[in-house]
């Protein structure tokens, strides 16, 4: 509705390998691994914004999303120099007030380190099932966040 062109990268179904920490890339690429991160890297370097979407797994992001973020290592300089806009959308079963604290802190630290410009966080607590999520305020909040973003 807001006129954004959206590309979805499904980290859970992508062919991704964790960073080996080999430093062959020297933080400036290329990465020695040849997988779907190659295409994502190019898309991120062209994008105006990235939205990180994850279920909450033991008070952090999913391993699949963490793998993507760890692989930023091979192009940290290129990516951090862009001042990319970002947002975080997460869903958790638990609805305690502290449930999203650590995930939010991790995301904010990532933004600070990578020079990302945070556009907002939708932290959906009490969203343990599709019906519970659908009947919560969080889908509307995510919709409003998307509509509020300027191109």
mmCIF file with all atom_site columns, C-alpha atoms in Angstrom:
data_model
loop_
_atom_site.group_PDB
_atom_site.id
_atom_site.type_symbol
_atom_site.label_atom_id
_atom_site.label_alt_id
_atom_site.label_comp_id
_atom_site.label_asym_id
_atom_site.label_entity_id
_atom_site.label_seq_id
_atom_site.pdbx_PDB_ins_code
_atom_site.Cartn_x
_atom_site.Cartn_y
_atom_site.Cartn_z
_atom_site.occupancy
_atom_site.B_iso_or_equiv
_atom_site.pdbx_formal_charge
_atom_site.auth_seq_id
_atom_site.auth_comp_id
_atom_site.auth_asym_id
_atom_site.auth_atom_id
_atom_site.pdbx_PDB_model_num
ATOM 1   C CA . UNK A 1 1   ? 0.000  0.000   0.000  1.00 0.00 ? 1   UNK A CA 1
ATOM 2   C CA . UNK A 1 2   ? 2.822  2.404   0.770  1.00 0.00 ? 2   UNK A CA 1
ATOM 3   C CA . UNK A 1 3   ? 4.487  1.637   -2.567 1.00 0.00 ? 3   UNK A CA 1
ATOM 4   C CA . UNK A 1 4   ? 7.435  -0.334  -1.248 1.00 0.00 ? 4   UNK A CA 1
ATOM 5   C CA . UNK A 1 5   ? 9.034  -3.037  -3.348 1.00 0.00 ? 5   UNK A CA 1
ATOM 6   C CA . UNK A 1 6   ? 9.600  -6.020  -1.048 1.00 0.00 ? 6   UNK A CA 1
ATOM 7   C CA . UNK A 1 7   ? 11.896 -9.009  -1.419 1.00 0.00 ? 7   UNK A CA 1
ATOM 8   C CA . UNK A 1 8   ? 11.644 -11.879 1.056  1.00 0.00 ? 8   UNK A CA 1
ATOM 9   C CA . UNK A 1 9   ? 14.648 -13.962 2.044  1.00 0.00 ? 9   UNK A CA 1
ATOM 10  C CA . UNK A 1 10  ? 13.578 -17.048 3.971  1.00 0.00 ? 10  UNK A CA 1
ATOM 11  C CA . UNK A 1 11  ? 16.630 -17.887 6.071  1.00 0.00 ? 11  UNK A CA 1
ATOM 12  C CA . UNK A 1 12  ? 14.958 -21.020 7.435  1.00 0.00 ? 12  UNK A CA 1
ATOM 13  C CA . UNK A 1 13  ? 14.723 -22.542 3.969  1.00 0.00 ? 13  UNK A CA 1
ATOM 14  C CA . UNK A 1 14  ? 17.828 -21.049 2.385  1.00 0.00 ? 14  UNK A CA 1
ATOM 15  C CA . UNK A 1 15  ? 21.061 -22.880 1.724  1.00 0.00 ? 15  UNK A CA 1
ATOM 16  C CA . UNK A 1 16  ? 23.150 -21.129 4.374  1.00 0.00 ? 16  UNK A CA 1
ATOM 17  C CA . UNK A 1 17  ? 26.262 -22.132 6.231  1.00 0.00 ? 17  UNK A CA 1
ATOM 18  C CA . UNK A 1 18  ? 27.503 -20.524 9.451  1.00 0.00 ? 18  UNK A CA 1
ATOM 19  C CA . UNK A 1 19  ? 30.504 -18.212 9.402  1.00 0.00 ? 19  UNK A CA 1
ATOM 20  C CA . UNK A 1 20  ? 33.656 -20.277 9.803  1.00 0.00 ? 20  UNK A CA 1
ATOM 21  C CA . UNK A 1 21  ? 35.585 -17.464 11.452 1.00 0.00 ? 21  UNK A CA 1
ATOM 22  C CA . UNK A 1 22  ? 38.405 -18.186 9.022  1.00 0.00 ? 22  UNK A CA 1
ATOM 23  C CA . UNK A 1 23  ? 38.931 -14.470 8.229  1.00 0.00 ? 23  UNK A CA 1
ATOM 24  C CA . UNK A 1 24  ? 39.721 -15.374 4.628  1.00 0.00 ? 24  UNK A CA 1
ATOM 25  C CA . UNK A 1 25  ? 37.413 -12.517 3.646  1.00 0.00 ? 25  UNK A CA 1
ATOM 26  C CA . UNK A 1 26  ? 39.232 -9.987  5.814  1.00 0.00 ? 26  UNK A CA 1
ATOM 27  C CA . UNK A 1 27  ? 35.808 -8.423  6.513  1.00 0.00 ? 27  UNK A CA 1
ATOM 28  C CA . UNK A 1 28  ? 35.764 -7.231  2.914  1.00 0.00 ? 28  UNK A CA 1
ATOM 29  C CA . UNK A 1 29  ? 34.872 -10.425 1.007  1.00 0.00 ? 29  UNK A CA 1
ATOM 30  C CA . UNK A 1 30  ? 34.585 -12.558 -0.798 1.00 0.00 ? 30  UNK A CA 1
ATOM 31  C CA . UNK A 1 31  ? 33.446 -15.258 1.588  1.00 0.00 ? 31  UNK A CA 1
ATOM 32  C CA . UNK A 1 32  ? 34.902 -18.701 0.904  1.00 0.00 ? 32  UNK A CA 1
ATOM 33  C CA . UNK A 1 33  ? 31.442 -20.245 1.256  1.00 0.00 ? 33  UNK A CA 1
ATOM 34  C CA . UNK A 1 34  ? 29.263 -20.388 -1.830 1.00 0.00 ? 34  UNK A CA 1
ATOM 35  C CA . UNK A 1 35  ? 25.645 -20.462 -0.748 1.00 0.00 ? 35  UNK A CA 1
ATOM 36  C CA . UNK A 1 36  ? 22.503 -18.312 -0.793 1.00 0.00 ? 36  UNK A CA 1
ATOM 37  C CA . UNK A 1 37  ? 24.233 -15.565 1.201  1.00 0.00 ? 37  UNK A CA 1
ATOM 38  C CA . UNK A 1 38  ? 25.819 -14.380 -2.058 1.00 0.00 ? 38  UNK A CA 1
ATOM 39  C CA . UNK A 1 39  ? 22.424 -13.273 -3.399 1.00 0.00 ? 39  UNK A CA 1
ATOM 40  C CA . UNK A 1 40  ? 21.331 -11.830 -0.075 1.00 0.00 ? 40  UNK A CA 1
ATOM 41  C CA . UNK A 1 41  ? 24.537 -9.795  0.162  1.00 0.00 ? 41  UNK A CA 1
ATOM 42  C CA . UNK A 1 42  ? 23.857 -8.185  -3.214 1.00 0.00 ? 42  UNK A CA 1
ATOM 43  C CA . UNK A 1 43  ? 20.232 -7.482  -2.278 1.00 0.00 ? 43  UNK A CA 1
ATOM 44  C CA . UNK A 1 44  ? 21.212 -5.908  1.056  1.00 0.00 ? 44  UNK A CA 1
ATOM 45  C CA . UNK A 1 45  ? 23.811 -3.705  -0.596 1.00 0.00 ? 45  UNK A CA 1
ATOM 46  C CA . UNK A 1 46  ? 21.087 -2.388  -2.933 1.00 0.00 ? 46  UNK A CA 1
ATOM 47  C CA . UNK A 1 47  ? 18.232 -2.168  -0.410 1.00 0.00 ? 47  UNK A CA 1
ATOM 48  C CA . UNK A 1 48  ? 16.967 0.925   1.359  1.00 0.00 ? 48  UNK A CA 1
ATOM 49  C CA . UNK A 1 49  ? 15.840 -1.116  4.342  1.00 0.00 ? 49  UNK A CA 1
ATOM 50  C CA . UNK A 1 50  ? 16.024 -4.574  5.932  1.00 0.00 ? 50  UNK A CA 1
ATOM 51  C CA . UNK A 1 51  ? 13.430 -6.011  8.287  1.00 0.00 ? 51  UNK A CA 1
ATOM 52  C CA . UNK A 1 52  ? 14.618 -8.804  10.558 1.00 0.00 ? 52  UNK A CA 1
ATOM 53  C CA . UNK A 1 53  ? 11.761 -11.186 11.369 1.00 0.00 ? 53  UNK A CA 1
ATOM 54  C CA . UNK A 1 54  ? 12.139 -14.015 13.871 1.00 0.00 ? 54  UNK A CA 1
ATOM 55  C CA . UNK A 1 55  ? 10.376 -16.123 16.423 1.00 0.00 ? 55  UNK A CA 1
ATOM 56  C CA . UNK A 1 56  ? 11.862 -15.782 19.878 1.00 0.00 ? 56  UNK A CA 1
ATOM 57  C CA . UNK A 1 57  ? 14.001 -18.837 20.659 1.00 0.00 ? 57  UNK A CA 1
ATOM 58  C CA . UNK A 1 58  ? 15.207 -18.970 24.241 1.00 0.00 ? 58  UNK A CA 1
ATOM 59  C CA . UNK A 1 59  ? 15.113 -15.178 24.504 1.00 0.00 ? 59  UNK A CA 1
ATOM 60  C CA . UNK A 1 60  ? 17.096 -14.516 21.332 1.00 0.00 ? 60  UNK A CA 1
ATOM 61  C CA . UNK A 1 61  ? 16.669 -14.613 17.584 1.00 0.00 ? 61  UNK A CA 1
ATOM 62  C CA . UNK A 1 62  ? 16.416 -17.878 15.681 1.00 0.00 ? 62  UNK A CA 1
ATOM 63  C CA . UNK A 1 63  ? 19.629 -19.633 14.670 1.00 0.00 ? 63  UNK A CA 1
ATOM 64  C CA . UNK A 1 64  ? 18.720 -19.088 11.033 1.00 0.00 ? 64  UNK A CA 1
ATOM 65  C CA . UNK A 1 65  ? 18.567 -15.300 11.409 1.00 0.00 ? 65  UNK A CA 1
ATOM 66  C CA . UNK A 1 66  ? 21.692 -15.309 13.564 1.00 0.00 ? 66  UNK A CA 1
ATOM 67  C CA . UNK A 1 67  ? 23.492 -17.216 10.795 1.00 0.00 ? 67  UNK A CA 1
ATOM 68  C CA . UNK A 1 68  ? 22.557 -14.478 8.312  1.00 0.00 ? 68  UNK A CA 1
ATOM 69  C CA . UNK A 1 69  ? 23.760 -11.741 10.658 1.00 0.00 ? 69  UNK A CA 1
ATOM 70  C CA . UNK A 1 70  ? 27.009 -13.581 11.432 1.00 0.00 ? 70  UNK A CA 1
ATOM 71  C CA . UNK A 1 71  ? 27.673 -13.783 7.704  1.00 0.00 ? 71  UNK A CA 1
ATOM 72  C CA . UNK A 1 72  ? 27.581 -9.974  7.486  1.00 0.00 ? 72  UNK A CA 1
ATOM 73  C CA . UNK A 1 73  ? 31.214 -10.322 8.606  1.00 0.00 ? 73  UNK A CA 1
ATOM 74  C CA . UNK A 1 74  ? 32.499 -10.700 5.041  1.00 0.00 ? 74  UNK A CA 1
ATOM 75  C CA . UNK A 1 75  ? 31.018 -7.341  4.032  1.00 0.00 ? 75  UNK A CA 1
ATOM 76  C CA . UNK A 1 76  ? 30.779 -5.463  7.327  1.00 0.00 ? 76  UNK A CA 1
ATOM 77  C CA . UNK A 1 77  ? 32.455 -2.327  5.981  1.00 0.00 ? 77  UNK A CA 1
ATOM 78  C CA . UNK A 1 78  ? 30.295 -2.134  2.882  1.00 0.00 ? 78  UNK A CA 1
ATOM 79  C CA . UNK A 1 79  ? 27.092 -2.756  4.803  1.00 0.00 ? 79  UNK A CA 1
ATOM 80  C CA . UNK A 1 80  ? 27.812 -0.504  7.774  1.00 0.00 ? 80  UNK A CA 1
ATOM 81  C CA . UNK A 1 81  ? 28.803 2.401   5.527  1.00 0.00 ? 81  UNK A CA 1
ATOM 82  C CA . UNK A 1 82  ? 25.311 2.442   3.978  1.00 0.00 ? 82  UNK A CA 1
ATOM 83  C CA . UNK A 1 83  ? 23.398 3.560   7.093  1.00 0.00 ? 83  UNK A CA 1
ATOM 84  C CA . UNK A 1 84  ? 20.735 1.012   6.197  1.00 0.00 ? 84  UNK A CA 1
ATOM 85  C CA . UNK A 1 85  ? 17.285 1.466   7.699  1.00 0.00 ? 85  UNK A CA 1
ATOM 86  C CA . UNK A 1 86  ? 16.192 -1.578  9.696  1.00 0.00 ? 86  UNK A CA 1
ATOM 87  C CA . UNK A 1 87  ? 13.341 -2.866  11.808 1.00 0.00 ? 87  UNK A CA 1
ATOM 88  C CA . UNK A 1 88  ? 12.784 -5.912  13.984 1.00 0.00 ? 88  UNK A CA 1
ATOM 89  C CA . UNK A 1 89  ? 9.616  -7.999  14.105 1.00 0.00 ? 89  UNK A CA 1
ATOM 90  C CA . UNK A 1 90  ? 9.542  -10.857 16.596 1.00 0.00 ? 90  UNK A CA 1
ATOM 91  C CA . UNK A 1 91  ? 6.923  -13.162 18.060 1.00 0.00 ? 91  UNK A CA 1
ATOM 92  C CA . UNK A 1 92  ? 7.042  -15.017 21.381 1.00 0.00 ? 92  UNK A CA 1
ATOM 93  C CA . UNK A 1 93  ? 4.755  -17.402 23.210 1.00 0.00 ? 93  UNK A CA 1
ATOM 94  C CA . UNK A 1 94  ? 5.482  -15.820 26.582 1.00 0.00 ? 94  UNK A CA 1
ATOM 95  C CA . UNK A 1 95  ? 3.869  -12.527 27.506 1.00 0.00 ? 95  UNK A CA 1
ATOM 96  C CA . UNK A 1 96  ? 5.993  -11.545 30.501 1.00 0.00 ? 96  UNK A CA 1
ATOM 97  C CA . UNK A 1 97  ? 7.256  -7.973  30.467 1.00 0.00 ? 97  UNK A CA 1
ATOM 98  C CA . UNK A 1 98  ? 10.885 -9.158  30.295 1.00 0.00 ? 98  UNK A CA 1
ATOM 99  C CA . UNK A 1 99  ? 10.393 -11.667 27.462 1.00 0.00 ? 99  UNK A CA 1
ATOM 100 C CA . UNK A 1 100 ? 11.839 -9.523  24.657 1.00 0.00 ? 100 UNK A CA 1
ATOM 101 C CA . UNK A 1 101 ? 14.427 -7.618  26.699 1.00 0.00 ? 101 UNK A CA 1
ATOM 102 C CA . UNK A 1 102 ? 17.512 -9.513  25.516 1.00 0.00 ? 102 UNK A CA 1
ATOM 103 C CA . UNK A 1 103 ? 16.434 -9.734  21.876 1.00 0.00 ? 103 UNK A CA 1
ATOM 104 C CA . UNK A 1 104 ? 15.727 -5.990  21.809 1.00 0.00 ? 104 UNK A CA 1
ATOM 105 C CA . UNK A 1 105 ? 19.124 -5.257  23.371 1.00 0.00 ? 105 UNK A CA 1
ATOM 106 C CA . UNK A 1 106 ? 20.888 -7.499  20.838 1.00 0.00 ? 106 UNK A CA 1
ATOM 107 C CA . UNK A 1 107 ? 19.109 -5.764  17.947 1.00 0.00 ? 107 UNK A CA 1
ATOM 108 C CA . UNK A 1 108 ? 19.911 -2.294  19.311 1.00 0.00 ? 108 UNK A CA 1
ATOM 109 C CA . UNK A 1 109 ? 23.574 -3.248  19.725 1.00 0.00 ? 109 UNK A CA 1
ATOM 110 C CA . UNK A 1 110 ? 23.646 -4.602  16.177 1.00 0.00 ? 110 UNK A CA 1
ATOM 111 C CA . UNK A 1 111 ? 22.176 -1.310  14.944 1.00 0.00 ? 111 UNK A CA 1
ATOM 112 C CA . UNK A 1 112 ? 24.793 0.669   16.826 1.00 0.00 ? 112 UNK A CA 1
ATOM 113 C CA . UNK A 1 113 ? 27.693 -1.470  15.589 1.00 0.00 ? 113 UNK A CA 1
ATOM 114 C CA . UNK A 1 114 ? 26.531 -1.710  11.966 1.00 0.00 ? 114 UNK A CA 1
ATOM 115 C CA . UNK A 1 115 ? 25.374 1.909   11.715 1.00 0.00 ? 115 UNK A CA 1
ATOM 116 C CA . UNK A 1 116 ? 21.814 0.723   11.002 1.00 0.00 ? 116 UNK A CA 1
ATOM 117 C CA . UNK A 1 117 ? 19.052 3.293   11.410 1.00 0.00 ? 117 UNK A CA 1
ATOM 118 C CA . UNK A 1 118 ? 16.344 1.623   13.504 1.00 0.00 ? 118 UNK A CA 1
ATOM 119 C CA . UNK A 1 119 ? 12.843 2.354   12.240 1.00 0.00 ? 119 UNK A CA 1
ATOM 120 C CA . UNK A 1 120 ? 11.063 0.416   14.959 1.00 0.00 ? 120 UNK A CA 1
ATOM 121 C CA . UNK A 1 121 ? 10.462 -2.872  16.685 1.00 0.00 ? 121 UNK A CA 1
ATOM 122 C CA . UNK A 1 122 ? 7.286  -4.925  16.835 1.00 0.00 ? 122 UNK A CA 1
ATOM 123 C CA . UNK A 1 123 ? 7.784  -7.309  19.745 1.00 0.00 ? 123 UNK A CA 1
ATOM 124 C CA . UNK A 1 124 ? 4.796  -9.615  19.729 1.00 0.00 ? 124 UNK A CA 1
ATOM 125 C CA . UNK A 1 125 ? 4.437  -11.226 23.129 1.00 0.00 ? 125 UNK A CA 1
ATOM 126 C CA . UNK A 1 126 ? 1.722  -13.770 23.818 1.00 0.00 ? 126 UNK A CA 1
ATOM 127 C CA . UNK A 1 127 ? 1.759  -14.896 20.187 1.00 0.00 ? 127 UNK A CA 1
ATOM 128 C CA . UNK A 1 128 ? 2.208  -18.631 20.721 1.00 0.00 ? 128 UNK A CA 1
ATOM 129 C CA . UNK A 1 129 ? -0.218 -19.770 18.029 1.00 0.00 ? 129 UNK A CA 1
ATOM 130 C CA . UNK A 1 130 ? -1.429 -18.393 14.722 1.00 0.00 ? 130 UNK A CA 1
ATOM 131 C CA . UNK A 1 131 ? -4.920 -17.620 16.112 1.00 0.00 ? 131 UNK A CA 1
ATOM 132 C CA . UNK A 1 132 ? -3.452 -15.906 19.194 1.00 0.00 ? 132 UNK A CA 1
ATOM 133 C CA . UNK A 1 133 ? -1.185 -13.835 16.974 1.00 0.00 ? 133 UNK A CA 1
ATOM 134 C CA . UNK A 1 134 ? -3.948 -13.002 14.512 1.00 0.00 ? 134 UNK A CA 1
ATOM 135 C CA . UNK A 1 135 ? -6.208 -11.832 17.370 1.00 0.00 ? 135 UNK A CA 1
ATOM 136 C CA . UNK A 1 136 ? -3.513 -9.692  19.013 1.00 0.00 ? 136 UNK A CA 1
ATOM 137 C CA . UNK A 1 137 ? -2.647 -6.045  18.378 1.00 0.00 ? 137 UNK A CA 1
ATOM 138 C CA . UNK A 1 138 ? 0.667  -6.969  16.754 1.00 0.00 ? 138 UNK A CA 1
ATOM 139 C CA . UNK A 1 139 ? -0.394 -7.584  13.126 1.00 0.00 ? 139 UNK A CA 1
ATOM 140 C CA . UNK A 1 140 ? -1.969 -4.112  13.098 1.00 0.00 ? 140 UNK A CA 1
ATOM 141 C CA . UNK A 1 141 ? 1.164  -2.617  14.649 1.00 0.00 ? 141 UNK A CA 1
ATOM 142 C CA . UNK A 1 142 ? 3.326  -4.253  11.962 1.00 0.00 ? 142 UNK A CA 1
ATOM 143 C CA . UNK A 1 143 ? 0.970  -2.968  9.269  1.00 0.00 ? 143 UNK A CA 1
ATOM 144 C CA . UNK A 1 144 ? 1.147  0.557   10.683 1.00 0.00 ? 144 UNK A CA 1
ATOM 145 C CA . UNK A 1 145 ? 4.947  0.406   10.862 1.00 0.00 ? 145 UNK A CA 1
ATOM 146 C CA . UNK A 1 146 ? 5.112  -0.625  7.210  1.00 0.00 ? 146 UNK A CA 1
ATOM 147 C CA . UNK A 1 147 ? 2.741  2.140   6.114  1.00 0.00 ? 147 UNK A CA 1
ATOM 148 C CA . UNK A 1 148 ? 4.683  4.746   8.108  1.00 0.00 ? 148 UNK A CA 1
ATOM 149 C CA . UNK A 1 149 ? 7.985  4.109   6.347  1.00 0.00 ? 149 UNK A CA 1
ATOM 150 C CA . UNK A 1 150 ? 9.057  6.670   3.777  1.00 0.00 ? 150 UNK A CA 1
ATOM 151 C CA . UNK A 1 151 ? 10.788 5.460   0.659  1.00 0.00 ? 151 UNK A CA 1
#
